[in-house]
């Protein structure tokens, strides 16, 4: 592997590790897939992953809890209880996040649960948060109803504010909700956060509501 390729791989590994969503094995699989056309030295890649993972563990010791991610996680749980689907790390683009939200919606419908709306952020948002200390939250409803989407946006803002975040949003359903400042500090915890995690979280946090109807 040449120096330029190693530098690019190092950057990608750093981002994946710092996101806090992937273990070492998953990161290796992502790198292999992303650089499939390159002749990779897996020993070298594994060494980079191990080194950078240990660097992150050292940084984590200095973090003070609750981190901003801890507060975001709690906010998303509270939004589940407000009948809103929430997805962490929902794909790589807004379109992928919307698609994942509707997938979760259809799976919940099969469990006789009908969410009112959704919110998520995707991997590019995480990358931007590293640099800009800002996290953008996309949201919407499942019926393409502007009034309902606006109500969902307001609920999301209220919950985020109640968890200590400063919010920038102009109450336009076509504008994402911005949390700023947002310092990305996520401990790796082996939990599911994406589509499967979203489904299970909504299910767990709405069982009581369902049975009380």
Short mmCIF file of C-alpha atoms in Angstrom, two decimals, residues 45-133:
data_model
loop_
_atom_site.label_atom_id
_atom_site.label_comp_id
_atom_site.label_asym_id
_atom_site.label_seq_id
_atom_site.Cartn_x
_atom_site.Cartn_y
_atom_site.Cartn_z
CA UNK A 45 -5.07 -2.40 8.21
CA UNK A 46 -5.67 -4.41 11.38
CA UNK A 47 -2.67 -2.72 13.02
CA UNK A 48 -4.06 0.72 12.13
CA UNK A 49 -7.49 -0.22 13.49
CA UNK A 50 -6.03 -1.57 16.74
CA UNK A 51 -3.80 1.49 17.24
CA UNK A 52 -6.58 3.99 16.61
CA UNK A 53 -9.05 2.03 18.73
CA UNK A 54 -6.65 2.16 21.67
CA UNK A 55 -6.20 5.91 21.08
CA UNK A 56 -9.97 6.35 21.33
CA UNK A 57 -10.10 4.33 24.57
CA UNK A 58 -7.53 6.74 26.02
CA UNK A 59 -9.64 9.75 24.98
CA UNK A 60 -12.79 8.21 26.48
CA UNK A 61 -11.19 8.23 29.94
CA UNK A 62 -11.30 12.04 29.86
CA UNK A 63 -14.96 12.31 28.84
CA UNK A 64 -17.47 13.58 31.37
CA UNK A 65 -20.90 11.94 31.46
CA UNK A 66 -23.51 12.59 30.40
CA UNK A 67 -21.94 13.34 27.04
CA UNK A 68 -23.95 15.07 24.34
CA UNK A 69 -24.56 11.65 22.81
CA UNK A 70 -25.90 10.36 26.14
CA UNK A 71 -28.37 13.26 26.17
CA UNK A 72 -29.29 12.64 22.54
CA UNK A 73 -29.92 8.96 23.24
CA UNK A 74 -32.21 9.88 26.14
CA UNK A 75 -33.98 12.43 23.92
CA UNK A 76 -34.62 9.77 21.27
CA UNK A 77 -36.07 7.42 23.90
CA UNK A 78 -38.42 10.17 25.06
CA UNK A 79 -39.42 10.83 21.44
CA UNK A 80 -40.28 7.14 21.08
CA UNK A 81 -42.70 7.62 23.96
CA UNK A 82 -44.16 10.53 21.99
CA UNK A 83 -44.87 8.07 19.14
CA UNK A 84 -41.94 9.19 16.99
CA UNK A 85 -39.54 6.74 15.34
CA UNK A 86 -35.91 7.71 15.99
CA UNK A 87 -32.86 6.34 14.20
CA UNK A 88 -29.21 6.89 15.06
CA UNK A 89 -26.71 6.68 12.19
CA UNK A 90 -29.43 6.18 9.56
CA UNK A 91 -27.49 5.38 6.41
CA UNK A 92 -25.22 7.85 4.66
CA UNK A 93 -27.68 10.34 3.16
CA UNK A 94 -31.08 11.88 3.92
CA UNK A 95 -32.73 9.65 1.32
CA UNK A 96 -31.32 6.56 3.01
CA UNK A 97 -32.51 7.85 6.38
CA UNK A 98 -36.03 8.45 5.11
CA UNK A 99 -36.08 4.99 3.53
CA UNK A 100 -34.95 3.39 6.80
CA UNK A 101 -37.61 5.34 8.73
CA UNK A 102 -40.37 4.00 6.51
CA UNK A 103 -38.95 0.48 6.80
CA UNK A 104 -39.16 0.72 10.59
CA UNK A 105 -42.68 2.17 10.26
CA UNK A 106 -43.89 -0.83 8.22
CA UNK A 107 -42.35 -3.30 10.66
CA UNK A 108 -44.05 -1.52 13.58
CA UNK A 109 -47.38 -1.57 11.74
CA UNK A 110 -47.11 -5.36 11.71
CA UNK A 111 -46.98 -5.13 15.52
CA UNK A 112 -50.17 -3.00 15.59
CA UNK A 113 -48.20 0.15 16.34
CA UNK A 114 -48.63 3.27 14.19
CA UNK A 115 -45.97 5.93 14.72
CA UNK A 116 -46.85 9.55 13.94
CA UNK A 117 -43.49 10.54 12.53
CA UNK A 118 -39.75 10.07 12.51
CA UNK A 119 -36.41 11.75 13.06
CA UNK A 120 -32.84 10.72 12.37
CA UNK A 121 -29.31 11.79 11.53
CA UNK A 122 -27.02 9.98 9.10
CA UNK A 123 -23.31 9.21 8.94
CA UNK A 124 -22.40 12.35 7.01
CA UNK A 125 -24.01 14.34 9.83
CA UNK A 126 -21.69 12.60 12.28
CA UNK A 127 -18.68 13.50 10.16
CA UNK A 128 -19.80 17.13 10.07
CA UNK A 129 -20.33 17.11 13.84
CA UNK A 130 -16.65 16.23 14.31
CA UNK A 131 -15.63 19.39 12.47
CA UNK A 132 -18.42 21.91 13.07
CA UNK A 133 -19.70 20.85 16.52
#
